[in-house]
Coordinates of C-alpha atoms in Angstrom, one line a residue:
X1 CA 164.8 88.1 97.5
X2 CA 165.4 92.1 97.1
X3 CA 165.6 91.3 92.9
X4 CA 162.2 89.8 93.1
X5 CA 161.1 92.8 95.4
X6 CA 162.6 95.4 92.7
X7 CA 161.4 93.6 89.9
X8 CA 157.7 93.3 91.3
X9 CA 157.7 96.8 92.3
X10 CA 158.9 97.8 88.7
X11 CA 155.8 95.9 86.8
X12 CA 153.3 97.6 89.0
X13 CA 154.8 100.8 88.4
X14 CA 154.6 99.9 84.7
X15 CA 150.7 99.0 85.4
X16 CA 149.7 101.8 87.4
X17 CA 151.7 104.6 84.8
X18 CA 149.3 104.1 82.0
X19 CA 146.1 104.6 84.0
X20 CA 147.8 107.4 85.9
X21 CA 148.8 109.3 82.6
X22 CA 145.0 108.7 81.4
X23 CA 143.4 110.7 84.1
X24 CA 141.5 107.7 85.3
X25 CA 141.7 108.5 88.8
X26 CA 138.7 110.3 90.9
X27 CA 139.6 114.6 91.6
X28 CA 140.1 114.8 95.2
X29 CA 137.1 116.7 95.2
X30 CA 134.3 115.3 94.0
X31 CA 131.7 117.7 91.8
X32 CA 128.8 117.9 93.6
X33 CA 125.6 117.5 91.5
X34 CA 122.0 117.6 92.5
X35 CA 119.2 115.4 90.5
X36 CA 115.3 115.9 90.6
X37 CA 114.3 112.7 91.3
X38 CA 115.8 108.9 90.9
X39 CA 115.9 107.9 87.2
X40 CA 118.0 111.0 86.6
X41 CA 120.5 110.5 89.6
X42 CA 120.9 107.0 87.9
X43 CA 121.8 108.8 84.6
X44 CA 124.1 111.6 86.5
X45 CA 125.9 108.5 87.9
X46 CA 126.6 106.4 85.1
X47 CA 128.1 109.2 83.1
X48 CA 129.6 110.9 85.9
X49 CA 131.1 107.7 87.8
X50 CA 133.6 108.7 90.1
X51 CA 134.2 112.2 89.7
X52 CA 130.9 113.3 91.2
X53 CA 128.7 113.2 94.4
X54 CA 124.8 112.5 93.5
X55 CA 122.3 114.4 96.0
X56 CA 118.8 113.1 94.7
X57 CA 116.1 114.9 95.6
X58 CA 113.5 112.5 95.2
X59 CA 114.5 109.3 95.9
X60 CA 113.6 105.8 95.4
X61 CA 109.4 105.1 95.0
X62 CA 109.1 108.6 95.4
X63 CA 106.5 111.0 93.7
X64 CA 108.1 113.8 91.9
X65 CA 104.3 115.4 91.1
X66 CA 103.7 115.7 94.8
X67 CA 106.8 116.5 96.0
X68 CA 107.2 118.7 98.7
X69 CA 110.9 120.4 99.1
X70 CA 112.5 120.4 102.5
X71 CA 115.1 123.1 103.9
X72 CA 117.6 120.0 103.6
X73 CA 117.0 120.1 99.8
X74 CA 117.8 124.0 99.9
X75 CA 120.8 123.3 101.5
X76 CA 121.9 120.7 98.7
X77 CA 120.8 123.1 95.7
X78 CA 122.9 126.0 97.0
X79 CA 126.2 123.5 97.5
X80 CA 125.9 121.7 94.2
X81 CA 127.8 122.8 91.2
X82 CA 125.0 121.2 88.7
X83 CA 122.2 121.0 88.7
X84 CA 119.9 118.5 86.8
X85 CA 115.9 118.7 85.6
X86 CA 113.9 116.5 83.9
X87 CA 111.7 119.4 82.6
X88 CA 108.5 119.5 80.6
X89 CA 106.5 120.6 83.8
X90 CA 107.2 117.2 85.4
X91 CA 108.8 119.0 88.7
X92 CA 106.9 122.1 88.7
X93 CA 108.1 122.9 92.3
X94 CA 112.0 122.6 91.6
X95 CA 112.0 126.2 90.0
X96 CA 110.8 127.5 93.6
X97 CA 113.6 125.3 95.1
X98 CA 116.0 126.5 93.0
X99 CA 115.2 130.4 93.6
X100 CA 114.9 130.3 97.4
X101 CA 118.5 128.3 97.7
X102 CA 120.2 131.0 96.0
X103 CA 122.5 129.0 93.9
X104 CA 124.4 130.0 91.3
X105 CA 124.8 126.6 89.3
X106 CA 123.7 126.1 85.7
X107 CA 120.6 123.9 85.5
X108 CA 120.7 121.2 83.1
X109 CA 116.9 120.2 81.1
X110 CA 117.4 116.6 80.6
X111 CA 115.0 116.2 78.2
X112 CA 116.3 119.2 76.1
X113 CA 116.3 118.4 71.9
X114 CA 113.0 115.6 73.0
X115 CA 109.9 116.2 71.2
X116 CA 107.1 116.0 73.6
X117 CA 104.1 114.2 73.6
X118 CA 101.2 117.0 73.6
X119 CA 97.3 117.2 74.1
X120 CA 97.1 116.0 77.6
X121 CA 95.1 117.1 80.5
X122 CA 96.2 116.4 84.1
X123 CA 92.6 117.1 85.5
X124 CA 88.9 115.8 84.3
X125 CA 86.9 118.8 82.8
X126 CA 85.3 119.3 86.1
X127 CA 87.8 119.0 88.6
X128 CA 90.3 121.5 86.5
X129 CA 91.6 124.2 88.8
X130 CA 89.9 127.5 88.3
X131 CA 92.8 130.2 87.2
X132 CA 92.6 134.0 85.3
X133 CA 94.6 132.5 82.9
X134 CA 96.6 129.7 80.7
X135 CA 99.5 130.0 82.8
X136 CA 97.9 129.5 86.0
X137 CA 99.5 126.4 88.3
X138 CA 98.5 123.7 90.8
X139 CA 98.9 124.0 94.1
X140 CA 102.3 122.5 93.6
X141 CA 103.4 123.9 90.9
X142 CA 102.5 121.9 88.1
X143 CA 101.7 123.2 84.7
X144 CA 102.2 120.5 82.5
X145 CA 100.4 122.7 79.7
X146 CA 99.3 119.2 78.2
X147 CA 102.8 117.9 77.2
X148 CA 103.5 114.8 78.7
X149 CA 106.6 114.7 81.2
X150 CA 107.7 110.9 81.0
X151 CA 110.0 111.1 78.2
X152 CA 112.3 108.9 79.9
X153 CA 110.1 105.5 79.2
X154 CA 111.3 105.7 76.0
X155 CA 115.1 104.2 75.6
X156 CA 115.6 106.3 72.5
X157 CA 114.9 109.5 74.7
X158 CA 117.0 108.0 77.5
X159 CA 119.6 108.3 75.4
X160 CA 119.0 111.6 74.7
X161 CA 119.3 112.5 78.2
X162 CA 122.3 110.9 78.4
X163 CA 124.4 113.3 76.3
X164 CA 122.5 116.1 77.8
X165 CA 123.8 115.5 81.4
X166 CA 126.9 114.3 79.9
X167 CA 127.4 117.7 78.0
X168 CA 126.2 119.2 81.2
X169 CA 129.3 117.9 83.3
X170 CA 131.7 118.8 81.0
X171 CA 130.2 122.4 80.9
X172 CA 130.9 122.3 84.6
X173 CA 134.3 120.1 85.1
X174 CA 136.3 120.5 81.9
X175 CA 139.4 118.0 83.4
X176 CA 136.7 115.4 83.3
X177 CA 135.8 115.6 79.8
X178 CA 137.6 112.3 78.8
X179 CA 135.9 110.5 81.5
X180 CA 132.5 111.7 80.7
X181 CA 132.5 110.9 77.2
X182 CA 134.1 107.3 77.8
X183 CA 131.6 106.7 80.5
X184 CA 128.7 107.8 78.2
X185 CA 129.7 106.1 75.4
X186 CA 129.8 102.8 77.4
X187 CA 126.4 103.5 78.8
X188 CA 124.8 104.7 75.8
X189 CA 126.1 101.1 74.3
X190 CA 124.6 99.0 77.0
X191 CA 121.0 101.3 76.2
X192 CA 121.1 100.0 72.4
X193 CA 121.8 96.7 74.2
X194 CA 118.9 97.3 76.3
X195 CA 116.2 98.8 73.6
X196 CA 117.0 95.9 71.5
X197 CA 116.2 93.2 74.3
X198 CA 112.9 95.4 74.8
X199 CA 111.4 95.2 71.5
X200 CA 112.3 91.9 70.8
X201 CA 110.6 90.8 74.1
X202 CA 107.5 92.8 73.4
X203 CA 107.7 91.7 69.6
X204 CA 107.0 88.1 71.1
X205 CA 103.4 89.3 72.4
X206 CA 100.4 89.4 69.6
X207 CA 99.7 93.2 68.9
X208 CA 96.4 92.4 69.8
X209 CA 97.2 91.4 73.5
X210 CA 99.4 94.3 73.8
X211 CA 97.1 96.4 76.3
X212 CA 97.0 97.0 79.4
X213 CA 95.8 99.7 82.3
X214 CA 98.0 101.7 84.2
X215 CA 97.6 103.9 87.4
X216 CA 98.3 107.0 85.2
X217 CA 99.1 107.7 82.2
X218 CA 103.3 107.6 82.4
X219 CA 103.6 105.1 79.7
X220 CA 102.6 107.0 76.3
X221 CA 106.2 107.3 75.2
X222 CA 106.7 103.5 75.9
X223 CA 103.3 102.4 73.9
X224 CA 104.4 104.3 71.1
X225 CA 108.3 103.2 71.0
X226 CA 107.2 99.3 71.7
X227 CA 103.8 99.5 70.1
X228 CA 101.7 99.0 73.4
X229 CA 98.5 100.2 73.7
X230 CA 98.0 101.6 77.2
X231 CA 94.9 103.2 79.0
X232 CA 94.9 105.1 82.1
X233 CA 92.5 106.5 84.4
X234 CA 94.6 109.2 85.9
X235 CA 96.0 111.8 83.7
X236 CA 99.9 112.5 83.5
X237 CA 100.1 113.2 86.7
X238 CA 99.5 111.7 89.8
X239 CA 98.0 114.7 91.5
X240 CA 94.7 114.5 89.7
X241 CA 92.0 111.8 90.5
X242 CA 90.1 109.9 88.1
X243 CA 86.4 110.7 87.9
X244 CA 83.7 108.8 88.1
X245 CA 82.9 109.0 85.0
X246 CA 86.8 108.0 83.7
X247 CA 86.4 104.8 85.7
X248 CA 83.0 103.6 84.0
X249 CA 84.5 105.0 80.2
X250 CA 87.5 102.7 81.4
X251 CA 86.0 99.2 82.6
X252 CA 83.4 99.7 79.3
X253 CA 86.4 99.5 77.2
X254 CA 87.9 96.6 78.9
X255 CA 85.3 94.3 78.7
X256 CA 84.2 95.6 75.2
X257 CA 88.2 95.3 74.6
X258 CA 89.3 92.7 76.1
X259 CA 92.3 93.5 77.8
X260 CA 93.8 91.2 79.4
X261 CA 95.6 93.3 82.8
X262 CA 95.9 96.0 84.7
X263 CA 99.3 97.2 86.6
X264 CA 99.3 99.2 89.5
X265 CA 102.5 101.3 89.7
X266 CA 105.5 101.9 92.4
X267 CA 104.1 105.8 93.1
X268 CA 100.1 105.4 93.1
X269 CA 97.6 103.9 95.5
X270 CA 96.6 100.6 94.0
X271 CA 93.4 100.6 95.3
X272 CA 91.9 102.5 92.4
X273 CA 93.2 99.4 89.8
X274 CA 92.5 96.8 92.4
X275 CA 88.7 97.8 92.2
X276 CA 88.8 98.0 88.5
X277 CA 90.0 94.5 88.4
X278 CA 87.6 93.6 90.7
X279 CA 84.7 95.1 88.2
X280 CA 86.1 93.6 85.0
X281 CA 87.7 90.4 83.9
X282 CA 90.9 91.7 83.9
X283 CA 94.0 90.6 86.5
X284 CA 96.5 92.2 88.4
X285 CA 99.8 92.3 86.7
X286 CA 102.8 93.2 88.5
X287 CA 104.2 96.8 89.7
X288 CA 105.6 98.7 86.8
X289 CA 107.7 101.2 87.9
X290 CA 107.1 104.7 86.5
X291 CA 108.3 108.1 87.9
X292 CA 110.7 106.6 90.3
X293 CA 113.4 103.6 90.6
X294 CA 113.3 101.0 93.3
X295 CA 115.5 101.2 96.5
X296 CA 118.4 99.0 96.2
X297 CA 116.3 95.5 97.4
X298 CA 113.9 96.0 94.4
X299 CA 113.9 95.3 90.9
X300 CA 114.5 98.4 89.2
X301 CA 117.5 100.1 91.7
X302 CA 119.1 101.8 87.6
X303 CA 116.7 102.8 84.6
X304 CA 118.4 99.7 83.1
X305 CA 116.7 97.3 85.4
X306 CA 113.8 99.3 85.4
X307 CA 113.3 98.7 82.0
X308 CA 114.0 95.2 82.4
X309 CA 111.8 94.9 85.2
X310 CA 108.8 96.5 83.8
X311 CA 109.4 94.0 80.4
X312 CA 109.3 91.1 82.1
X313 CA 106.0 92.3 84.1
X314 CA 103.9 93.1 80.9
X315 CA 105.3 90.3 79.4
X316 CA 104.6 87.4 82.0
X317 CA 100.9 89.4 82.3
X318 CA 100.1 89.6 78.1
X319 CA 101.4 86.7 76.5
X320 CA 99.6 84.2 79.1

């Protein structure tokens, strides 16, 4: 009995040496990291896996436009060692947040090496707020300047963030390098996984039936990757309401169009899509998910499941 006891004990040891000497194994510590809002705590996860400690500061269905930071968030900024943006004026009010919390840890711009989408307005020509000059910013901080924020629909940009926060964490914890890169590689495979599935699913839907409505207009990179034509009363952000005149320009143009649905999305009011529905002989699709992830019960709890989700919505609504 004491052989097979010695013997056992010897082929774990012989198990648990390799992973040992491989650095596998979480720091004691973990690095604490602090990300915008939820799609980019999902990315700061999957590359940093164990070695770090996620504070989202907009969580799950959450608006990021509208935020408004709490002394709790403070709190979090000044104890992280990382910090991680989306950028293109998407969280106008996380430079403020960043200032008054007094920390001292680099700031990683997600979307930095993207080309933007640009010649967008968040307001109707009448409701723009009056400012002395270009530069001049919502009440929350926005400035968008006309680039669209929402590179992240886009899997080819999501990959791009990827090695951005990747590079970002090795910046900041140089044991973990190894992990990092092996955690990002893996991911960044299961993203080419992903963006194939994607267009091959929307590749299945007639370009002709391939558009639709949305709450505002979050989309633009996904029309153009996946060749979607998509419409939206609101601009590219939330904060500004659609006109009167927007929603007449936008039920013309689906009856004259045709189009066949409108989706309401996980961060708006749907009432606003519901009545253009109700004006027009389009349906109600299902919730696409935009600025924000699901909470773990829903359908899009990771980007990759976003993704998914949001597929299997336009497709079940467009190729009926």
């Amino acid at each position: 009995m004491l052989n097979r006891r010695l013997v056992l004990a010897a082929c774990l040891a012989a198990f648990a040496g390799p992973a040992l000497a491989q650095g596998t194994t979480a720091p004691a510590q973990k690095l604490p990291v602090v990300a915008s809002f939820s799609i980019l705590g999902d990315f700061v996860k999957q590359v940093g896996g164990d070695r770090v400690a996620v504070t989202t500061i907009v969580g799950p269905n959450g608006d990021a436009h509208v935020y408004q930071p709490t002394p709790a968030d403070a709190k979090a900024v000044a104890a992280a060692k990382v910090v991680v943006v989306n950028g293109l004026g998407f969280e106008g009010w996380m430079d403020r947040l960043i200032k008054a919390s007094g920390t001292k840890a680099p700031v990683v711009v997600a979307t930095k090496g993207i080309t933007p989408r640009t010649g967008f307005d968040d307001h109707d020509e009448d409701e723009k707020p009056k400012a002395k000059d270009k530069h001049a910013k919502d009440e929350h901080g926005h400035d968008h300047g006309g680039i669209d924020p929402h590179a992240w629909q886009s899997i080819a940009n999501a990959k791009v963030y990827v090695a951005n926060v990747r590079d970002g964490l090795i910046a900041a914890d140089p044991d973990g390098a190894d992990a990092y890169t092996a955690n990002a590689a893996a991911y960044l495979a299961r993203l080419d996984t992903l963006e194939r599935e994607v267009k091959a699913a929307l590749a299945r839907i007639p370009a002709e039936q391939r558009r639709i409505i949305t709450s505002h207009d979050a989309f633009g990179y996904f029309g153009e990757a996946y060749g979607v034509v998509l419409v939206a009363p609101e601009g590219v952000s939330t904060e500004s309401e659609a006109s009167a005149r927007d929603v007449a320009r936008i039920i013309r143009q689906i009856k004259a169009q045709k189009i066949p649905a409108v989706f309401v999305e996980n961060v708006t009011d749907p009432r606003l899509m519901q009545r253009i529905a109700k004006e027009t002989s389009a349906k109600i699709g299902g919730t696409l998910y935009s600025d924000a992830l699901s909470d773990d019960k829903g359908p899009a709890s990771t980007y990759i499941d976003m993704m998914r989700s949001n597929v299997r919505e336009l497709s079940a609504a467009l190729a009926s």
